[in-house]
């Protein structure tokens, strides 16, 4: 059917654009992490996380200028839960990184959106998230979990990441545009405000520029890219595409830090890219076609 074929092409084009947005957001996150790394020692990981989110909240509020009146109670619940998920995801992930290898922490966190992707898949496409996880494990490399709390924080970050993935689409539907995102980031900044207050006395003028740039790239831009990607495609497709995070981390480390990519890492990158592309291709094909709009009922023909 030409009409169905057109719908599938359009859906795949939207999913491909979502993949580009996720990749751009991931690159922004990796770059912002490099900018913020020097701030962790004297401001603390949680303090830096909160200050970055406050910077992003101010920028997004100025850009989106959300209207707080007129939102339904359901919309406000989504906004608050989305903001809490953002804050929890940042805090739990960095707590895990402080205790277990980064590659292991990233892999554990990715279990969240991976579960979202697997739960919403149909038929044999349910196996694709598992294939993607195998690729992520190759990218993450070796390293055992030697700290039980590191495992707990990593799995907690996975739960928060799953909520972040699902709620992005729901908040977008309830609030429209970036208004809901701006409000949610503001909620996240308020949740982390105690850590910001504790870090404020140690803040110096030299910290302002990297802190602002890190907040703009790693929170405002990255969260906006993820938010738009889920609205363009679906939580299932984007949940699988979030596998690009450890891949992007490996590539950034190779380009910026001169770290040589091992053959296993290269293989993992190929597996992740291939499974992500197949998820987009098969996922859009398995989505049900929209119901046809009923037209006027033709008048009965006169008897011959």
Short mmCIF file of C-alpha atoms in Angstrom, two decimals:
data_model
loop_
_atom_site.label_atom_id
_atom_site.label_comp_id
_atom_site.label_asym_id
_atom_site.label_seq_id
_atom_site.Cartn_x
_atom_site.Cartn_y
_atom_site.Cartn_z
CA UNK A 1 0.00 0.00 0.00
CA UNK A 2 1.58 3.33 -1.08
CA UNK A 3 0.05 5.17 1.89
CA UNK A 4 1.50 2.68 4.40
CA UNK A 5 4.88 2.75 2.65
CA UNK A 6 4.93 6.54 2.94
CA UNK A 7 4.13 6.33 6.66
CA UNK A 8 6.95 3.84 7.24
CA UNK A 9 9.48 6.02 5.40
CA UNK A 10 8.38 9.01 7.44
CA UNK A 11 8.63 7.08 10.71
CA UNK A 12 12.12 5.85 9.84
CA UNK A 13 13.22 9.36 8.92
CA UNK A 14 12.01 10.62 12.31
CA UNK A 15 13.79 7.75 14.07
CA UNK A 16 17.01 8.51 12.16
CA UNK A 17 16.76 12.17 13.22
CA UNK A 18 16.22 10.99 16.80
CA UNK A 19 19.44 8.96 16.53
CA UNK A 20 21.33 12.09 15.43
CA UNK A 21 19.89 14.05 18.36
CA UNK A 22 20.86 11.32 20.85
CA UNK A 23 24.41 11.24 19.43
CA UNK A 24 24.70 15.04 19.70
CA UNK A 25 23.41 14.92 23.26
CA UNK A 26 25.89 12.20 24.16
CA UNK A 27 28.78 14.20 22.69
CA UNK A 28 27.66 17.23 24.70
CA UNK A 29 27.60 15.15 27.89
CA UNK A 30 31.11 13.78 27.31
CA UNK A 31 32.48 17.26 26.56
CA UNK A 32 30.81 18.77 29.61
CA UNK A 33 32.23 16.03 31.81
CA UNK A 34 35.73 16.96 30.65
CA UNK A 35 35.02 20.63 31.44
CA UNK A 36 33.66 19.85 34.91
CA UNK A 37 36.30 17.31 35.90
CA UNK A 38 38.60 19.90 37.47
CA UNK A 39 35.77 21.22 39.66
CA UNK A 40 34.97 17.97 41.45
CA UNK A 41 37.89 18.10 43.90
CA UNK A 42 36.99 21.35 45.65
CA UNK A 43 33.25 21.67 44.90
CA UNK A 44 32.28 18.01 45.23
CA UNK A 45 30.53 15.88 42.66
CA UNK A 46 27.07 16.60 44.04
CA UNK A 47 27.75 20.32 44.31
CA UNK A 48 28.92 20.50 40.70
CA UNK A 49 25.91 18.48 39.56
CA UNK A 50 23.52 20.85 41.30
CA UNK A 51 25.23 24.02 40.09
CA UNK A 52 25.28 22.73 36.50
CA UNK A 53 21.57 21.99 36.70
CA UNK A 54 20.87 25.48 38.05
CA UNK A 55 22.74 27.05 35.13
CA UNK A 56 20.72 24.93 32.71
CA UNK A 57 17.46 25.78 34.49
CA UNK A 58 18.06 29.53 34.15
CA UNK A 59 18.90 29.21 30.44
CA UNK A 60 15.93 26.94 29.64
CA UNK A 61 13.52 29.15 31.59
CA UNK A 62 14.68 32.19 29.61
CA UNK A 63 14.44 30.34 26.28
CA UNK A 64 11.19 28.42 26.79
CA UNK A 65 9.41 30.89 29.10
CA UNK A 66 7.01 28.21 30.32
CA UNK A 67 3.56 29.10 31.55
CA UNK A 68 2.94 27.61 34.96
CA UNK A 69 -0.77 28.37 34.92
CA UNK A 70 -3.14 26.10 33.11
CA UNK A 71 -1.17 22.89 33.56
CA UNK A 72 -3.25 19.96 34.72
CA UNK A 73 -2.40 18.06 37.91
CA UNK A 74 -1.26 15.14 35.74
CA UNK A 75 1.09 17.46 33.84
CA UNK A 76 2.57 18.79 37.09
CA UNK A 77 3.09 15.25 38.37
CA UNK A 78 4.99 14.41 35.21
CA UNK A 79 7.12 17.56 35.47
CA UNK A 80 8.05 16.87 39.10
CA UNK A 81 8.78 13.18 38.53
CA UNK A 82 10.88 14.00 35.45
CA UNK A 83 12.91 16.54 37.43
CA UNK A 84 13.43 14.12 40.30
CA UNK A 85 14.53 11.43 37.82
CA UNK A 86 17.08 13.85 36.33
CA UNK A 87 18.52 14.72 39.74
CA UNK A 88 18.58 11.10 40.91
CA UNK A 89 20.20 9.91 37.69
CA UNK A 90 23.07 12.38 38.07
CA UNK A 91 23.62 11.79 41.79
CA UNK A 92 23.42 7.98 41.67
CA UNK A 93 25.62 7.67 38.59
CA UNK A 94 28.43 9.81 40.00
CA UNK A 95 28.23 7.97 43.31
CA UNK A 96 28.67 4.71 41.38
CA UNK A 97 31.63 6.11 39.41
CA UNK A 98 33.32 7.01 42.71
CA UNK A 99 33.27 3.33 43.71
CA UNK A 100 33.46 1.15 40.57
CA UNK A 101 35.15 1.45 37.16
CA UNK A 102 33.55 3.99 34.82
CA UNK A 103 32.87 1.43 32.10
CA UNK A 104 31.02 -0.83 34.53
CA UNK A 105 29.01 2.12 35.91
CA UNK A 106 27.97 3.22 32.41
CA UNK A 107 26.94 -0.34 31.53
CA UNK A 108 24.87 -0.67 34.71
CA UNK A 109 23.15 2.67 34.10
CA UNK A 110 22.32 1.66 30.53
CA UNK A 111 20.28 -1.28 31.88
CA UNK A 112 17.50 1.24 32.59
CA UNK A 113 16.71 2.45 29.05
CA UNK A 114 17.56 -1.03 27.79
CA UNK A 115 14.73 -2.44 29.93
CA UNK A 116 12.39 0.21 28.51
CA UNK A 117 13.36 -0.81 24.99
CA UNK A 118 12.92 -4.52 25.69
CA UNK A 119 9.54 -4.08 27.40
CA UNK A 120 8.08 -2.20 24.45
CA UNK A 121 9.55 -4.41 21.71
CA UNK A 122 7.55 -6.99 19.79
CA UNK A 123 8.43 -10.43 18.45
CA UNK A 124 12.04 -11.18 17.66
CA UNK A 125 12.97 -7.50 18.07
CA UNK A 126 12.97 -8.17 21.84
CA UNK A 127 16.40 -9.71 21.29
CA UNK A 128 17.87 -6.48 19.89
CA UNK A 129 18.36 -4.76 23.28
CA UNK A 130 20.23 -7.85 24.47
CA UNK A 131 22.50 -7.67 21.43
CA UNK A 132 23.03 -3.97 22.13
CA UNK A 133 23.97 -4.73 25.74
CA UNK A 134 26.58 -7.21 24.51
CA UNK A 135 28.09 -4.44 22.40
CA UNK A 136 28.06 -2.04 25.35
CA UNK A 137 29.79 -4.66 27.51
CA UNK A 138 32.55 -4.95 24.89
CA UNK A 139 32.96 -1.17 24.81
CA UNK A 140 33.02 -0.95 28.61
CA UNK A 141 35.87 -3.47 28.76
CA UNK A 142 36.98 -5.46 31.75
CA UNK A 143 36.90 -4.58 35.39
CA UNK A 144 35.02 -6.24 38.19
CA UNK A 145 32.66 -4.73 40.71
CA UNK A 146 34.58 -4.63 43.98
CA UNK A 147 32.21 -2.42 45.94
CA UNK A 148 28.69 -3.53 46.84
CA UNK A 149 27.50 0.06 47.22
CA UNK A 150 28.88 0.81 43.77
CA UNK A 151 26.60 -1.90 42.41
CA UNK A 152 23.62 -0.50 44.35
CA UNK A 153 24.22 3.04 43.11
CA UNK A 154 24.74 1.82 39.53
CA UNK A 155 21.46 -0.10 39.53
CA UNK A 156 19.74 2.89 41.15
CA UNK A 157 21.03 5.07 38.32
CA UNK A 158 19.56 2.53 35.89
CA UNK A 159 16.12 2.87 37.49
CA UNK A 160 16.36 6.67 37.34
CA UNK A 161 17.52 6.51 33.70
CA UNK A 162 14.53 4.32 32.82
CA UNK A 163 12.18 6.84 34.41
CA UNK A 164 13.97 9.67 32.60
CA UNK A 165 13.48 7.88 29.26
CA UNK A 166 9.77 7.16 29.74
CA UNK A 167 8.86 10.50 31.31
CA UNK A 168 10.46 12.55 28.52
CA UNK A 169 7.71 11.55 26.12
CA UNK A 170 4.90 11.94 28.65
CA UNK A 171 6.02 15.40 29.78
CA UNK A 172 6.33 16.46 26.14
CA UNK A 173 2.78 15.36 25.40
CA UNK A 174 1.33 17.06 28.48
CA UNK A 175 3.18 20.40 28.25
CA UNK A 176 4.30 20.77 24.64
CA UNK A 177 7.63 22.08 23.38
CA UNK A 178 10.48 22.65 25.81
CA UNK A 179 8.29 24.19 28.51
CA UNK A 180 7.97 20.95 30.44
CA UNK A 181 11.71 20.30 30.16
CA UNK A 182 12.51 23.76 31.53
CA UNK A 183 10.20 23.24 34.49
CA UNK A 184 11.58 19.74 35.16
CA UNK A 185 15.20 20.91 35.11
CA UNK A 186 14.20 23.62 37.58
CA UNK A 187 12.70 20.94 39.83
CA UNK A 188 15.93 18.95 39.58
CA UNK A 189 17.97 22.02 40.51
CA UNK A 190 15.76 22.61 43.55
CA UNK A 191 16.15 18.98 44.63
CA UNK A 192 19.94 19.38 44.53
CA UNK A 193 19.92 22.83 46.16
CA UNK A 194 21.31 21.60 49.53
CA UNK A 195 24.49 20.41 47.77
CA UNK A 196 24.76 23.72 45.90
CA UNK A 197 24.52 25.69 49.12
CA UNK A 198 27.27 23.56 50.66
CA UNK A 199 29.53 24.04 47.60
CA UNK A 200 28.92 27.79 47.16
CA UNK A 201 31.60 28.99 49.66
CA UNK A 202 34.27 27.11 47.70
CA UNK A 203 33.24 28.59 44.34
CA UNK A 204 35.88 30.86 42.74
CA UNK A 205 35.79 33.19 39.74
CA UNK A 206 37.90 30.69 37.79
CA UNK A 207 35.16 28.08 38.24
CA UNK A 208 32.41 30.16 36.63
CA UNK A 209 33.24 29.68 32.94
CA UNK A 210 33.76 25.90 32.99
CA UNK A 211 30.71 25.53 35.23
CA UNK A 212 28.50 27.56 32.87
CA UNK A 213 29.79 25.78 29.77
CA UNK A 214 29.36 22.42 31.44
CA UNK A 215 25.79 23.26 32.45
CA UNK A 216 24.92 24.50 28.96
CA UNK A 217 26.36 21.48 27.18
CA UNK A 218 25.82 18.61 29.62
CA UNK A 219 22.38 19.56 30.91
CA UNK A 220 20.57 22.20 28.83
CA UNK A 221 21.69 20.97 25.40
CA UNK A 222 21.96 17.25 26.19
CA UNK A 223 18.59 17.01 27.95
CA UNK A 224 16.95 19.04 25.17
CA UNK A 225 18.33 16.64 22.55
CA UNK A 226 17.07 13.61 24.48
CA UNK A 227 13.69 15.25 25.07
CA UNK A 228 13.19 16.03 21.38
CA UNK A 229 14.45 12.59 20.33
CA UNK A 230 11.82 10.80 22.42
CA UNK A 231 9.09 13.07 21.01
CA UNK A 232 10.24 12.38 17.45
CA UNK A 233 10.42 8.62 17.85
CA UNK A 234 9.52 6.56 20.92
CA UNK A 235 10.90 5.67 24.33
CA UNK A 236 11.68 2.16 23.03
CA UNK A 237 13.79 3.32 20.09
CA UNK A 238 15.56 6.06 22.04
CA UNK A 239 16.11 3.66 24.95
CA UNK A 240 18.19 1.48 22.66
CA UNK A 241 19.94 4.45 21.09
CA UNK A 242 21.18 5.58 24.51
CA UNK A 243 23.76 2.81 24.06
CA UNK A 244 25.72 5.46 22.17
CA UNK A 245 26.84 6.94 25.52
CA UNK A 246 29.63 4.43 26.31
CA UNK A 247 30.50 4.32 22.61
CA UNK A 248 30.84 8.11 22.47
CA UNK A 249 32.91 8.01 25.65
CA UNK A 250 35.33 5.55 24.07
CA UNK A 251 35.60 7.62 20.89
CA UNK A 252 36.13 10.89 22.78
CA UNK A 253 38.83 9.25 24.90
CA UNK A 254 40.55 8.03 21.73
CA UNK A 255 40.41 11.41 19.95
CA UNK A 256 40.98 13.82 22.85
CA UNK A 257 43.10 11.71 25.17
CA UNK A 258 44.98 9.58 22.64
CA UNK A 259 43.75 6.30 24.10
CA UNK A 260 44.03 3.43 21.61
CA UNK A 261 40.80 1.53 20.98
CA UNK A 262 41.21 -2.20 21.58
CA UNK A 263 39.80 -4.64 18.99
CA UNK A 264 37.06 -5.67 21.44
CA UNK A 265 35.99 -2.02 21.78
CA UNK A 266 35.87 -1.58 18.01
CA UNK A 267 33.78 -4.73 17.72
CA UNK A 268 31.45 -3.45 20.42
CA UNK A 269 31.00 -0.14 18.56
CA UNK A 270 30.06 -2.02 15.40
CA UNK A 271 27.55 -4.20 17.31
CA UNK A 272 25.94 -1.18 18.99
CA UNK A 273 25.62 0.76 15.72
CA UNK A 274 24.24 -2.25 13.84
CA UNK A 275 21.69 -3.17 16.52
CA UNK A 276 20.61 0.46 16.87
CA UNK A 277 20.07 0.79 13.13
CA UNK A 278 18.12 -2.48 13.04
CA UNK A 279 16.01 -1.34 15.99
CA UNK A 280 14.99 1.77 14.06
CA UNK A 281 14.29 -0.19 10.87
CA UNK A 282 12.27 -3.01 12.40
CA UNK A 283 10.75 -0.96 15.21
CA UNK A 284 9.06 1.53 12.91
CA UNK A 285 7.84 -1.27 10.66
CA UNK A 286 6.16 -3.04 13.59
CA UNK A 287 4.27 0.04 14.78
CA UNK A 288 0.58 -0.15 13.96
CA UNK A 289 -0.63 2.02 11.13
CA UNK A 290 -2.96 4.83 12.11
CA UNK A 291 -6.67 4.22 11.76
CA UNK A 292 -8.09 5.69 8.54
CA UNK A 293 -10.26 8.75 8.99
CA UNK A 294 -13.86 7.81 8.27
CA UNK A 295 -15.32 9.66 5.31
CA UNK A 296 -18.90 10.33 4.37
CA UNK A 297 -21.03 7.28 3.70
CA UNK A 298 -21.97 7.19 0.01
CA UNK A 299 -25.63 7.37 -0.82
CA UNK A 300 -27.19 4.11 -1.99
CA UNK A 301 -27.56 3.70 -5.73
CA UNK A 302 -31.09 3.95 -7.06
CA UNK A 303 -32.63 0.65 -8.10
CA UNK A 304 -32.16 -0.14 -11.76
#
